[in-house]
JSON list of C-alpha atoms in Angstrom, two decimals:
[
{"chain": "A", "resi": 1, "resn": "UNK", "atom": "CA", "xyz": [-72.35, 76.27, 23.10]},
{"chain": "A", "resi": 2, "resn": "UNK", "atom": "CA", "xyz": [-70.37, 78.32, 20.68]},
{"chain": "A", "resi": 3, "resn": "UNK", "atom": "CA", "xyz": [-67.17, 76.75, 19.47]},
{"chain": "A", "resi": 4, "resn": "UNK", "atom": "CA", "xyz": [-64.13, 78.98, 19.48]},
{"chain": "A", "resi": 5, "resn": "UNK", "atom": "CA", "xyz": [-61.22, 77.87, 17.32]},
{"chain": "A", "resi": 6, "resn": "UNK", "atom": "CA", "xyz": [-57.76, 79.03, 18.33]},
{"chain": "A", "resi": 7, "resn": "UNK", "atom": "CA", "xyz": [-54.91, 79.39, 15.89]},
{"chain": "A", "resi": 8, "resn": "UNK", "atom": "CA", "xyz": [-52.35, 77.36, 17.88]},
{"chain": "A", "resi": 9, "resn": "UNK", "atom": "CA", "xyz": [-49.68, 77.84, 15.25]},
{"chain": "A", "resi": 10, "resn": "UNK", "atom": "CA", "xyz": [-49.66, 81.56, 16.04]},
{"chain": "A", "resi": 11, "resn": "UNK", "atom": "CA", "xyz": [-51.39, 81.93, 19.38]},
{"chain": "A", "resi": 12, "resn": "UNK", "atom": "CA", "xyz": [-49.20, 79.66, 21.51]},
{"chain": "A", "resi": 13, "resn": "UNK", "atom": "CA", "xyz": [-45.73, 80.83, 22.40]},
{"chain": "A", "resi": 14, "resn": "UNK", "atom": "CA", "xyz": [-44.68, 77.91, 24.53]},
{"chain": "A", "resi": 15, "resn": "UNK", "atom": "CA", "xyz": [-44.42, 74.24, 23.52]},
{"chain": "A", "resi": 16, "resn": "UNK", "atom": "CA", "xyz": [-47.22, 73.08, 21.24]},
{"chain": "A", "resi": 17, "resn": "UNK", "atom": "CA", "xyz": [-48.78, 69.75, 22.22]},
{"chain": "A", "resi": 18, "resn": "UNK", "atom": "CA", "xyz": [-48.32, 66.87, 19.78]},
{"chain": "A", "resi": 19, "resn": "UNK", "atom": "CA", "xyz": [-52.11, 66.65, 19.38]},
{"chain": "A", "resi": 20, "resn": "UNK", "atom": "CA", "xyz": [-51.98, 70.11, 17.89]},
{"chain": "A", "resi": 21, "resn": "UNK", "atom": "CA", "xyz": [-49.16, 69.38, 15.54]},
{"chain": "A", "resi": 22, "resn": "UNK", "atom": "CA", "xyz": [-46.28, 70.35, 17.82]},
{"chain": "A", "resi": 23, "resn": "UNK", "atom": "CA", "xyz": [-43.39, 68.33, 19.22]},
{"chain": "A", "resi": 24, "resn": "UNK", "atom": "CA", "xyz": [-44.75, 68.28, 22.77]},
{"chain": "A", "resi": 25, "resn": "UNK", "atom": "CA", "xyz": [-41.21, 68.29, 24.07]},
{"chain": "A", "resi": 26, "resn": "UNK", "atom": "CA", "xyz": [-40.24, 70.57, 26.93]},
{"chain": "A", "resi": 27, "resn": "UNK", "atom": "CA", "xyz": [-37.54, 68.14, 28.01]},
{"chain": "A", "resi": 28, "resn": "UNK", "atom": "CA", "xyz": [-36.47, 64.64, 27.07]},
{"chain": "A", "resi": 29, "resn": "UNK", "atom": "CA", "xyz": [-38.64, 62.10, 28.82]},
{"chain": "A", "resi": 30, "resn": "UNK", "atom": "CA", "xyz": [-37.00, 59.04, 30.37]},
{"chain": "A", "resi": 31, "resn": "UNK", "atom": "CA", "xyz": [-36.54, 56.32, 27.83]},
{"chain": "A", "resi": 32, "resn": "UNK", "atom": "CA", "xyz": [-36.48, 58.64, 24.84]},
{"chain": "A", "resi": 33, "resn": "UNK", "atom": "CA", "xyz": [-33.92, 57.71, 22.22]},
{"chain": "A", "resi": 34, "resn": "UNK", "atom": "CA", "xyz": [-31.66, 60.72, 21.83]},
{"chain": "A", "resi": 35, "resn": "UNK", "atom": "CA", "xyz": [-29.42, 59.41, 19.06]},
{"chain": "A", "resi": 36, "resn": "UNK", "atom": "CA", "xyz": [-28.21, 56.29, 17.31]},
{"chain": "A", "resi": 37, "resn": "UNK", "atom": "CA", "xyz": [-24.75, 55.54, 15.97]},
{"chain": "A", "resi": 38, "resn": "UNK", "atom": "CA", "xyz": [-23.95, 52.55, 13.78]},
{"chain": "A", "resi": 39, "resn": "UNK", "atom": "CA", "xyz": [-20.86, 50.86, 12.38]},
{"chain": "A", "resi": 40, "resn": "UNK", "atom": "CA", "xyz": [-20.66, 48.25, 9.65]},
{"chain": "A", "resi": 41, "resn": "UNK", "atom": "CA", "xyz": [-17.13, 46.81, 9.58]},
{"chain": "A", "resi": 42, "resn": "UNK", "atom": "CA", "xyz": [-15.76, 44.25, 7.14]},
{"chain": "A", "resi": 43, "resn": "UNK", "atom": "CA", "xyz": [-11.96, 44.24, 7.45]},
{"chain": "A", "resi": 44, "resn": "UNK", "atom": "CA", "xyz": [-10.76, 40.76, 8.36]},
{"chain": "A", "resi": 45, "resn": "UNK", "atom": "CA", "xyz": [-8.96, 40.41, 11.70]},
{"chain": "A", "resi": 46, "resn": "UNK", "atom": "CA", "xyz": [-7.53, 37.02, 12.66]},
{"chain": "A", "resi": 47, "resn": "UNK", "atom": "CA", "xyz": [-6.25, 35.80, 16.02]},
{"chain": "A", "resi": 48, "resn": "UNK", "atom": "CA", "xyz": [-5.00, 32.73, 17.84]},
{"chain": "A", "resi": 49, "resn": "UNK", "atom": "CA", "xyz": [-4.31, 34.80, 20.95]},
{"chain": "A", "resi": 50, "resn": "UNK", "atom": "CA", "xyz": [-5.58, 33.76, 24.39]},
{"chain": "A", "resi": 51, "resn": "UNK", "atom": "CA", "xyz": [-5.29, 37.34, 25.60]},
{"chain": "A", "resi": 52, "resn": "UNK", "atom": "CA", "xyz": [-7.75, 39.98, 24.42]},
{"chain": "A", "resi": 53, "resn": "UNK", "atom": "CA", "xyz": [-6.94, 41.60, 21.07]},
{"chain": "A", "resi": 54, "resn": "UNK", "atom": "CA", "xyz": [-9.04, 44.01, 19.05]},
{"chain": "A", "resi": 55, "resn": "UNK", "atom": "CA", "xyz": [-11.53, 42.63, 16.54]},
{"chain": "A", "resi": 56, "resn": "UNK", "atom": "CA", "xyz": [-11.37, 45.95, 14.74]},
{"chain": "A", "resi": 57, "resn": "UNK", "atom": "CA", "xyz": [-15.06, 46.54, 15.46]},
{"chain": "A", "resi": 58, "resn": "UNK", "atom": "CA", "xyz": [-15.67, 49.93, 17.10]},
{"chain": "A", "resi": 59, "resn": "UNK", "atom": "CA", "xyz": [-18.50, 52.43, 17.45]},
{"chain": "A", "resi": 60, "resn": "UNK", "atom": "CA", "xyz": [-18.27, 56.02, 18.73]},
{"chain": "A", "resi": 61, "resn": "UNK", "atom": "CA", "xyz": [-20.86, 58.28, 20.30]},
{"chain": "A", "resi": 62, "resn": "UNK", "atom": "CA", "xyz": [-20.86, 61.71, 21.93]},
{"chain": "A", "resi": 63, "resn": "UNK", "atom": "CA", "xyz": [-23.42, 61.63, 24.77]},
{"chain": "A", "resi": 64, "resn": "UNK", "atom": "CA", "xyz": [-25.66, 64.68, 25.09]},
{"chain": "A", "resi": 65, "resn": "UNK", "atom": "CA", "xyz": [-25.92, 64.25, 28.87]},
{"chain": "A", "resi": 66, "resn": "UNK", "atom": "CA", "xyz": [-23.62, 62.82, 31.51]},
{"chain": "A", "resi": 67, "resn": "UNK", "atom": "CA", "xyz": [-26.40, 60.74, 33.06]},
{"chain": "A", "resi": 68, "resn": "UNK", "atom": "CA", "xyz": [-27.84, 59.26, 29.89]},
{"chain": "A", "resi": 69, "resn": "UNK", "atom": "CA", "xyz": [-27.66, 55.54, 29.25]},
{"chain": "A", "resi": 70, "resn": "UNK", "atom": "CA", "xyz": [-25.82, 54.03, 26.31]},
{"chain": "A", "resi": 71, "resn": "UNK", "atom": "CA", "xyz": [-27.40, 50.83, 25.05]},
{"chain": "A", "resi": 72, "resn": "UNK", "atom": "CA", "xyz": [-25.08, 48.85, 22.80]},
{"chain": "A", "resi": 73, "resn": "UNK", "atom": "CA", "xyz": [-25.71, 45.91, 20.50]},
{"chain": "A", "resi": 74, "resn": "UNK", "atom": "CA", "xyz": [-23.08, 44.26, 18.39]},
{"chain": "A", "resi": 75, "resn": "UNK", "atom": "CA", "xyz": [-22.96, 41.24, 16.15]},
{"chain": "A", "resi": 76, "resn": "UNK", "atom": "CA", "xyz": [-19.66, 39.52, 15.48]},
{"chain": "A", "resi": 77, "resn": "UNK", "atom": "CA", "xyz": [-19.19, 37.54, 12.30]},
{"chain": "A", "resi": 78, "resn": "UNK", "atom": "CA", "xyz": [-16.55, 34.88, 12.81]},
{"chain": "A", "resi": 79, "resn": "UNK", "atom": "CA", "xyz": [-15.06, 31.90, 11.10]},
{"chain": "A", "resi": 80, "resn": "UNK", "atom": "CA", "xyz": [-13.51, 29.39, 13.45]},
{"chain": "A", "resi": 81, "resn": "UNK", "atom": "CA", "xyz": [-10.65, 27.15, 12.54]},
{"chain": "A", "resi": 82, "resn": "UNK", "atom": "CA", "xyz": [-9.97, 24.13, 14.70]},
{"chain": "A", "resi": 83, "resn": "UNK", "atom": "CA", "xyz": [-6.32, 23.47, 14.01]},
{"chain": "A", "resi": 84, "resn": "UNK", "atom": "CA", "xyz": [-6.39, 20.00, 15.49]},
{"chain": "A", "resi": 85, "resn": "UNK", "atom": "CA", "xyz": [-9.06, 17.39, 15.13]},
{"chain": "A", "resi": 86, "resn": "UNK", "atom": "CA", "xyz": [-11.55, 16.62, 17.90]},
{"chain": "A", "resi": 87, "resn": "UNK", "atom": "CA", "xyz": [-10.91, 19.93, 19.53]},
{"chain": "A", "resi": 88, "resn": "UNK", "atom": "CA", "xyz": [-13.17, 22.57, 21.02]},
{"chain": "A", "resi": 89, "resn": "UNK", "atom": "CA", "xyz": [-13.30, 25.91, 19.26]},
{"chain": "A", "resi": 90, "resn": "UNK", "atom": "CA", "xyz": [-14.55, 29.12, 20.84]},
{"chain": "A", "resi": 91, "resn": "UNK", "atom": "CA", "xyz": [-13.96, 32.73, 21.65]},
{"chain": "A", "resi": 92, "resn": "UNK", "atom": "CA", "xyz": [-14.89, 35.23, 24.35]},
{"chain": "A", "resi": 93, "resn": "UNK", "atom": "CA", "xyz": [-15.39, 38.96, 23.91]},
{"chain": "A", "resi": 94, "resn": "UNK", "atom": "CA", "xyz": [-15.48, 42.20, 25.85]},
{"chain": "A", "resi": 95, "resn": "UNK", "atom": "CA", "xyz": [-16.11, 45.89, 25.11]},
{"chain": "A", "resi": 96, "resn": "UNK", "atom": "CA", "xyz": [-13.84, 48.60, 26.46]},
{"chain": "A", "resi": 97, "resn": "UNK", "atom": "CA", "xyz": [-14.36, 52.37, 26.38]},
{"chain": "A", "resi": 98, "resn": "UNK", "atom": "CA", "xyz": [-11.81, 55.00, 25.38]},
{"chain": "A", "resi": 99, "resn": "UNK", "atom": "CA", "xyz": [-11.92, 58.76, 24.95]},
{"chain": "A", "resi": 100, "resn": "UNK", "atom": "CA", "xyz": [-14.44, 60.46, 27.25]},
{"chain": "A", "resi": 101, "resn": "UNK", "atom": "CA", "xyz": [-14.80, 57.34, 29.38]},
{"chain": "A", "resi": 102, "resn": "UNK", "atom": "CA", "xyz": [-12.59, 54.36, 30.09]},
{"chain": "A", "resi": 103, "resn": "UNK", "atom": "CA", "xyz": [-12.89, 50.87, 31.52]},
{"chain": "A", "resi": 104, "resn": "UNK", "atom": "CA", "xyz": [-14.87, 47.83, 30.52]},
{"chain": "A", "resi": 105, "resn": "UNK", "atom": "CA", "xyz": [-18.48, 48.33, 29.45]},
{"chain": "A", "resi": 106, "resn": "UNK", "atom": "CA", "xyz": [-19.17, 44.66, 28.85]},
{"chain": "A", "resi": 107, "resn": "UNK", "atom": "CA", "xyz": [-17.49, 41.30, 29.30]},
{"chain": "A", "resi": 108, "resn": "UNK", "atom": "CA", "xyz": [-19.05, 37.91, 28.71]},
{"chain": "A", "resi": 109, "resn": "UNK", "atom": "CA", "xyz": [-17.44, 36.52, 31.84]},
{"chain": "A", "resi": 110, "resn": "UNK", "atom": "CA", "xyz": [-14.33, 37.83, 33.50]},
{"chain": "A", "resi": 111, "resn": "UNK", "atom": "CA", "xyz": [-11.43, 35.70, 34.62]},
{"chain": "A", "resi": 112, "resn": "UNK", "atom": "CA", "xyz": [-10.07, 32.51, 33.18]},
{"chain": "A", "resi": 113, "resn": "UNK", "atom": "CA", "xyz": [-11.60, 29.11, 32.55]},
{"chain": "A", "resi": 114, "resn": "UNK", "atom": "CA", "xyz": [-15.06, 28.70, 31.10]},
{"chain": "A", "resi": 115, "resn": "UNK", "atom": "CA", "xyz": [-15.57, 32.29, 29.97]},
{"chain": "A", "resi": 116, "resn": "UNK", "atom": "CA", "xyz": [-16.64, 31.37, 26.44]},
{"chain": "A", "resi": 117, "resn": "UNK", "atom": "CA", "xyz": [-20.25, 31.36, 25.35]},
{"chain": "A", "resi": 118, "resn": "UNK", "atom": "CA", "xyz": [-19.52, 31.04, 21.64]},
{"chain": "A", "resi": 119, "resn": "UNK", "atom": "CA", "xyz": [-17.99, 27.65, 20.99]},
{"chain": "A", "resi": 120, "resn": "UNK", "atom": "CA", "xyz": [-18.20, 24.50, 18.97]},
{"chain": "A", "resi": 121, "resn": "UNK", "atom": "CA", "xyz": [-17.01, 20.98, 19.70]},
{"chain": "A", "resi": 122, "resn": "UNK", "atom": "CA", "xyz": [-16.08, 18.46, 17.07]},
{"chain": "A", "resi": 123, "resn": "UNK", "atom": "CA", "xyz": [-16.00, 14.84, 18.16]},
{"chain": "A", "resi": 124, "resn": "UNK", "atom": "CA", "xyz": [-15.11, 13.52, 14.75]},
{"chain": "A", "resi": 125, "resn": "UNK", "atom": "CA", "xyz": [-11.61, 12.11, 14.91]},
{"chain": "A", "resi": 126, "resn": "UNK", "atom": "CA", "xyz": [-9.34, 13.10, 12.07]},
{"chain": "A", "resi": 127, "resn": "UNK", "atom": "CA", "xyz": [-11.69, 15.82, 10.86]},
{"chain": "A", "resi": 128, "resn": "UNK", "atom": "CA", "xyz": [-10.60, 19.45, 10.79]},
{"chain": "A", "resi": 129, "resn": "UNK", "atom": "CA", "xyz": [-13.35, 21.70, 12.03]},
{"chain": "A", "resi": 130, "resn": "UNK", "atom": "CA", "xyz": [-14.24, 24.99, 10.35]},
{"chain": "A", "resi": 131, "resn": "UNK", "atom": "CA", "xyz": [-17.34, 26.92, 11.27]},
{"chain": "A", "resi": 132, "resn": "UNK", "atom": "CA", "xyz": [-18.71, 30.31, 10.25]},
{"chain": "A", "resi": 133, "resn": "UNK", "atom": "CA", "xyz": [-21.29, 31.96, 12.45]},
{"chain": "A", "resi": 134, "resn": "UNK", "atom": "CA", "xyz": [-22.66, 35.17, 13.93]},
{"chain": "A", "resi": 135, "resn": "UNK", "atom": "CA", "xyz": [-23.03, 35.92, 17.63]},
{"chain": "A", "resi": 136, "resn": "UNK", "atom": "CA", "xyz": [-24.90, 38.90, 19.09]},
{"chain": "A", "resi": 137, "resn": "UNK", "atom": "CA", "xyz": [-24.27, 40.66, 22.39]},
{"chain": "A", "resi": 138, "resn": "UNK", "atom": "CA", "xyz": [-25.87, 43.56, 24.28]},
{"chain": "A", "resi": 139, "resn": "UNK", "atom": "CA", "xyz": [-24.84, 45.84, 27.10]},
{"chain": "A", "resi": 140, "resn": "UNK", "atom": "CA", "xyz": [-26.09, 48.91, 28.95]},
{"chain": "A", "resi": 141, "resn": "UNK", "atom": "CA", "xyz": [-23.55, 51.54, 29.95]},
{"chain": "A", "resi": 142, "resn": "UNK", "atom": "CA", "xyz": [-24.91, 53.63, 32.82]},
{"chain": "A", "resi": 143, "resn": "UNK", "atom": "CA", "xyz": [-21.58, 54.95, 34.10]},
{"chain": "A", "resi": 144, "resn": "UNK", "atom": "CA", "xyz": [-20.02, 56.89, 31.21]},
{"chain": "A", "resi": 145, "resn": "UNK", "atom": "CA", "xyz": [-20.56, 60.24, 33.04]},
{"chain": "A", "resi": 146, "resn": "UNK", "atom": "CA", "xyz": [-19.34, 62.36, 30.13]},
{"chain": "A", "resi": 147, "resn": "UNK", "atom": "CA", "xyz": [-20.43, 64.46, 27.18]},
{"chain": "A", "resi": 148, "resn": "UNK", "atom": "CA", "xyz": [-17.13, 63.86, 25.39]},
{"chain": "A", "resi": 149, "resn": "UNK", "atom": "CA", "xyz": [-16.88, 61.37, 22.55]},
{"chain": "A", "resi": 150, "resn": "UNK", "atom": "CA", "xyz": [-16.56, 57.74, 23.65]},
{"chain": "A", "resi": 151, "resn": "UNK", "atom": "CA", "xyz": [-15.26, 54.96, 21.43]},
{"chain": "A", "resi": 152, "resn": "UNK", "atom": "CA", "xyz": [-16.43, 51.45, 22.26]},
{"chain": "A", "resi": 153, "resn": "UNK", "atom": "CA", "xyz": [-14.09, 48.73, 20.97]},
{"chain": "A", "resi": 154, "resn": "UNK", "atom": "CA", "xyz": [-14.81, 45.01, 20.81]},
{"chain": "A", "resi": 155, "resn": "UNK", "atom": "CA", "xyz": [-11.96, 42.75, 21.93]},
{"chain": "A", "resi": 156, "resn": "UNK", "atom": "CA", "xyz": [-11.85, 38.97, 21.74]},
{"chain": "A", "resi": 157, "resn": "UNK", "atom": "CA", "xyz": [-9.69, 36.05, 22.78]},
{"chain": "A", "resi": 158, "resn": "UNK", "atom": "CA", "xyz": [-9.64, 32.45, 21.62]},
{"chain": "A", "resi": 159, "resn": "UNK", "atom": "CA", "xyz": [-10.07, 29.45, 23.81]},
{"chain": "A", "resi": 160, "resn": "UNK", "atom": "CA", "xyz": [-6.70, 27.86, 23.11]},
{"chain": "A", "resi": 161, "resn": "UNK", "atom": "CA", "xyz": [-3.60, 28.33, 21.01]},
{"chain": "A", "resi": 162, "resn": "UNK", "atom": "CA", "xyz": [-4.64, 25.34, 18.92]},
{"chain": "A", "resi": 163, "resn": "UNK", "atom": "CA", "xyz": [-7.35, 27.26, 17.17]},
{"chain": "A", "resi": 164, "resn": "UNK", "atom": "CA", "xyz": [-7.90, 30.50, 15.33]},
{"chain": "A", "resi": 165, "resn": "UNK", "atom": "CA", "xyz": [-10.73, 32.92, 14.65]},
{"chain": "A", "resi": 166, "resn": "UNK", "atom": "CA", "xyz": [-11.19, 35.13, 11.61]},
{"chain": "A", "resi": 167, "resn": "UNK", "atom": "CA", "xyz": [-13.53, 38.00, 12.46]},
{"chain": "A", "resi": 168, "resn": "UNK", "atom": "CA", "xyz": [-15.22, 39.61, 9.45]},
{"chain": "A", "resi": 169, "resn": "UNK", "atom": "CA", "xyz": [-14.04, 36.58, 7.49]},
{"chain": "A", "resi": 170, "resn": "UNK", "atom": "CA", "xyz": [-14.03, 37.08, 3.70]},
{"chain": "A", "resi": 171, "resn": "UNK", "atom": "CA", "xyz": [-15.31, 40.66, 4.29]},
{"chain": "A", "resi": 172, "resn": "UNK", "atom": "CA", "xyz": [-18.61, 39.46, 5.74]},
{"chain": "A", "resi": 173, "resn": "UNK", "atom": "CA", "xyz": [-19.36, 42.34, 8.11]},
{"chain": "A", "resi": 174, "resn": "UNK", "atom": "CA", "xyz": [-19.76, 42.70, 11.84]},
{"chain": "A", "resi": 175, "resn": "UNK", "atom": "CA", "xyz": [-22.05, 45.46, 13.12]},
{"chain": "A", "resi": 176, "resn": "UNK", "atom": "CA", "xyz": [-22.12, 47.67, 16.20]},
{"chain": "A", "resi": 177, "resn": "UNK", "atom": "CA", "xyz": [-25.01, 50.00, 17.14]},
{"chain": "A", "resi": 178, "resn": "UNK", "atom": "CA", "xyz": [-25.20, 52.44, 20.05]},
{"chain": "A", "resi": 179, "resn": "UNK", "atom": "CA", "xyz": [-28.36, 54.11, 21.33]},
{"chain": "A", "resi": 180, "resn": "UNK", "atom": "CA", "xyz": [-28.26, 57.04, 23.73]},
{"chain": "A", "resi": 181, "resn": "UNK", "atom": "CA", "xyz": [-31.29, 56.82, 26.02]},
{"chain": "A", "resi": 182, "resn": "UNK", "atom": "CA", "xyz": [-32.53, 59.73, 28.15]},
{"chain": "A", "resi": 183, "resn": "UNK", "atom": "CA", "xyz": [-32.88, 59.19, 31.91]},
{"chain": "B", "resi": 1, "resn": "UNK", "atom": "CA", "xyz": [-6.44, 31.56, 3.36]},
{"chain": "B", "resi": 2, "resn": "UNK", "atom": "CA", "xyz": [-5.67, 32.44, 6.97]},
{"chain": "B", "resi": 3, "resn": "UNK", "atom": "CA", "xyz": [-6.48, 28.84, 7.89]},
{"chain": "B", "resi": 4, "resn": "UNK", "atom": "CA", "xyz": [-3.48, 27.67, 5.90]},
{"chain": "B", "resi": 5, "resn": "UNK", "atom": "CA", "xyz": [-1.30, 30.26, 7.56]},
{"chain": "B", "resi": 6, "resn": "UNK", "atom": "CA", "xyz": [-2.40, 29.33, 11.07]},
{"chain": "B", "resi": 7, "resn": "UNK", "atom": "CA", "xyz": [-2.06, 25.62, 10.27]},
{"chain": "B", "resi": 8, "resn": "UNK", "atom": "CA", "xyz": [1.46, 26.16, 8.94]},
{"chain": "B", "resi": 9, "resn": "UNK", "atom": "CA", "xyz": [2.47, 28.13, 12.03]},
{"chain": "B", "resi": 10, "resn": "UNK", "atom": "CA", "xyz": [1.04, 25.46, 14.29]},
{"chain": "B", "resi": 11, "resn": "UNK", "atom": "CA", "xyz": [2.85, 22.69, 12.42]},
{"chain": "B", "resi": 12, "resn": "UNK", "atom": "CA", "xyz": [6.14, 24.47, 13.01]},
{"chain": "B", "resi": 13, "resn": "UNK", "atom": "CA", "xyz": [5.44, 25.77, 16.51]},
{"chain": "B", "resi": 14, "resn": "UNK", "atom": "CA", "xyz": [2.26, 24.57, 18.29]},
{"chain": "B", "resi": 15, "resn": "UNK", "atom": "CA", "xyz": [0.40, 26.92, 20.66]},
{"chain": "B", "resi": 16, "resn": "UNK", "atom": "CA", "xyz": [1.80, 30.04, 19.01]},
{"chain": "B", "resi": 17, "resn": "UNK", "atom": "CA", "xyz": [-0.40, 33.04, 19.77]},
{"chain": "B", "resi": 18, "resn": "UNK", "atom": "CA", "xyz": [-0.67, 35.91, 17.28]},
{"chain": "B", "resi": 19, "resn": "UNK", "atom": "CA", "xyz": [-3.09, 38.21, 15.52]},
{"chain": "B", "resi": 20, "resn": "UNK", "atom": "CA", "xyz": [-3.16, 40.22, 12.32]},
{"chain": "B", "resi": 21, "resn": "UNK", "atom": "CA", "xyz": [-5.34, 42.36, 10.06]},
{"chain": "B", "resi": 22, "resn": "UNK", "atom": "CA", "xyz": [-6.13, 41.13, 6.56]},
{"chain": "B", "resi": 23, "resn": "UNK", "atom": "CA", "xyz": [-4.27, 38.17, 5.07]},
{"chain": "B", "resi": 24, "resn": "UNK", "atom": "CA", "xyz": [-0.69, 36.94, 5.35]},
{"chain": "B", "resi": 25, "resn": "UNK", "atom": "CA", "xyz": [0.43, 36.39, 1.79]},
{"chain": "B", "resi": 26, "resn": "UNK", "atom": "CA", "xyz": [3.81, 38.11, 1.59]},
{"chain": "B", "resi": 27, "resn": "UNK", "atom": "CA", "xyz": [6.85, 38.70, 3.74]},
{"chain": "B", "resi": 28, "resn": "UNK", "atom": "CA", "xyz": [5.69, 42.30, 4.20]},
{"chain": "B", "resi": 29, "resn": "UNK", "atom": "CA", "xyz": [2.38, 41.02, 5.62]},
{"chain": "B", "resi": 30, "resn": "UNK", "atom": "CA", "xyz": [4.35, 38.64, 7.87]},
{"chain": "B", "resi": 31, "resn": "UNK", "atom": "CA", "xyz": [6.28, 41.56, 9.37]},
{"chain": "B", "resi": 32, "resn": "UNK", "atom": "CA", "xyz": [3.00, 43.18, 10.49]},
{"chain": "B", "resi": 33, "resn": "UNK", "atom": "CA", "xyz": [1.92, 40.26, 12.67]},
{"chain": "B", "resi": 34, "resn": "UNK", "atom": "CA", "xyz": [1.28, 41.01, 16.34]},
{"chain": "B", "resi": 35, "resn": "UNK", "atom": "CA", "xyz": [2.99, 38.24, 18.31]},
{"chain": "B", "resi": 36, "resn": "UNK", "atom": "CA", "xyz": [1.73, 37.61, 21.81]},
{"chain": "B", "resi": 37, "resn": "UNK", "atom": "CA", "xyz": [4.37, 37.66, 24.54]},
{"chain": "B", "resi": 38, "resn": "UNK", "atom": "CA", "xyz": [2.05, 37.59, 27.54]},
{"chain": "B", "resi": 39, "resn": "UNK", "atom": "CA", "xyz": [-1.18, 38.85, 29.07]},
{"chain": "B", "resi": 40, "resn": "UNK", "atom": "CA", "xyz": [-1.59, 41.92, 31.29]},
{"chain": "B", "resi": 41, "resn": "UNK", "atom": "CA", "xyz": [-3.62, 42.18, 34.52]},
{"chain": "B", "resi": 42, "resn": "UNK", "atom": "CA", "xyz": [-6.75, 43.12, 32.55]},
{"chain": "B", "resi": 43, "resn": "UNK", "atom": "CA", "xyz": [-6.57, 40.11, 30.30]},
{"chain": "B", "resi": 44, "resn": "UNK", "atom": "CA", "xyz": [-5.26, 42.01, 27.29]},
{"chain": "B", "resi": 45, "resn": "UNK", "atom": "CA", "xyz": [-2.59, 40.44, 25.17]},
{"chain": "B", "resi": 46, "resn": "UNK", "atom": "CA", "xyz": [0.87, 42.01, 25.32]},
{"chain": "B", "resi": 47, "resn": "UNK", "atom": "CA", "xyz": [2.10, 41.98, 21.75]},
{"chain": "B", "resi": 48, "resn": "UNK", "atom": "CA", "xyz": [5.10, 42.87, 19.65]},
{"chain": "B", "resi": 49, "resn": "UNK", "atom": "CA", "xyz": [5.70, 43.03, 15.91]},
{"chain": "B", "resi": 50, "resn": "UNK", "atom": "CA", "xyz": [9.22, 41.74, 16.49]},
{"chain": "B", "resi": 51, "resn": "UNK", "atom": "CA", "xyz": [8.95, 38.02, 15.88]},
{"chain": "B", "resi": 52, "resn": "UNK", "atom": "CA", "xyz": [10.08, 36.31, 19.12]},
{"chain": "B", "resi": 53, "resn": "UNK", "atom": "CA", "xyz": [10.17, 32.80, 17.60]},
{"chain": "B", "resi": 54, "resn": "UNK", "atom": "CA", "xyz": [13.34, 32.10, 15.61]},
{"chain": "B", "resi": 55, "resn": "UNK", "atom": "CA", "xyz": [11.91, 28.96, 14.04]},
{"chain": "B", "resi": 56, "resn": "UNK", "atom": "CA", "xyz": [8.97, 30.89, 12.58]},
{"chain": "B", "resi": 57, "resn": "UNK", "atom": "CA", "xyz": [10.66, 32.63, 9.66]},
{"chain": "B", "resi": 58, "resn": "UNK", "atom": "CA", "xyz": [8.61, 33.72, 6.66]},
{"chain": "B", "resi": 59, "resn": "UNK", "atom": "CA", "xyz": [10.55, 31.24, 4.51]},
{"chain": "B", "resi": 60, "resn": "UNK", "atom": "CA", "xyz": [9.72, 28.34, 6.84]},
{"chain": "B", "resi": 61, "resn": "UNK", "atom": "CA", "xyz": [6.06, 29.30, 7.18]},
{"chain": "B", "resi": 62, "resn": "UNK", "atom": "CA", "xyz": [5.62, 29.85, 3.44]},
{"chain": "B", "resi": 63, "resn": "UNK", "atom": "CA", "xyz": [7.22, 26.48, 2.70]},
{"chain": "B", "resi": 64, "resn": "UNK", "atom": "CA", "xyz": [4.84, 24.82, 5.15]},
{"chain": "B", "resi": 65, "resn": "UNK", "atom": "CA", "xyz": [1.86, 26.66, 3.68]},
{"chain": "B", "resi": 66, "resn": "UNK", "atom": "CA", "xyz": [2.76, 25.44, 0.20]},
{"chain": "B", "resi": 67, "resn": "UNK", "atom": "CA", "xyz": [2.64, 21.85, 1.43]},
{"chain": "B", "resi": 68, "resn": "UNK", "atom": "CA", "xyz": [-0.93, 22.19, 2.71]}
]
């Protein structure tokens, strides 16, 4: 059988398959990463507040579709100061949206009481506890419903007024990354 | 450094809730502190930069910090 070679670079006017050197894209397939935004933040923010205050860590994204998903990952660097001995130290965090969307995108555990997954307990009497650590969190925002810019801000609260947290302590950074995923 | 500040505040007035950006090293820094005066229905702190605690003056806090 005779083999006929086509010049696909010139002879095809529609989308060129990837096997022929094209992009293969006629639309964005579900699960395709549409864009990534990233923040590296190293300004120290300290709190002894039992209500949510900003950690200073934010990341902004402008969705290309109202029904896309926004997958977020953030890592908080924190130094904990137990201001009394033999005391539990911890913090809880949440992520709120502003701009094109509002409301909470993520919260470790709403309400009061045991809503802290990052904590440390010192049982050594007379010893002041200090601890530096990183904690990572993830969330999936499926309800933004906008193509306007959204800013995601990380808020945190401490477990009691007898302790304090320094986020981005000594300019060690926290990071926040957002992926827009096609649906 | 912030540990000393928080410790000094606690020694003068335990359970004081506040937050700030950067370090508290001068009276000007002290004036930028966000003092908690409550929590709203969404769990967010209600804050003010007007110091609501008369015993927590910069002079008193600095003196306490210098002892630590």
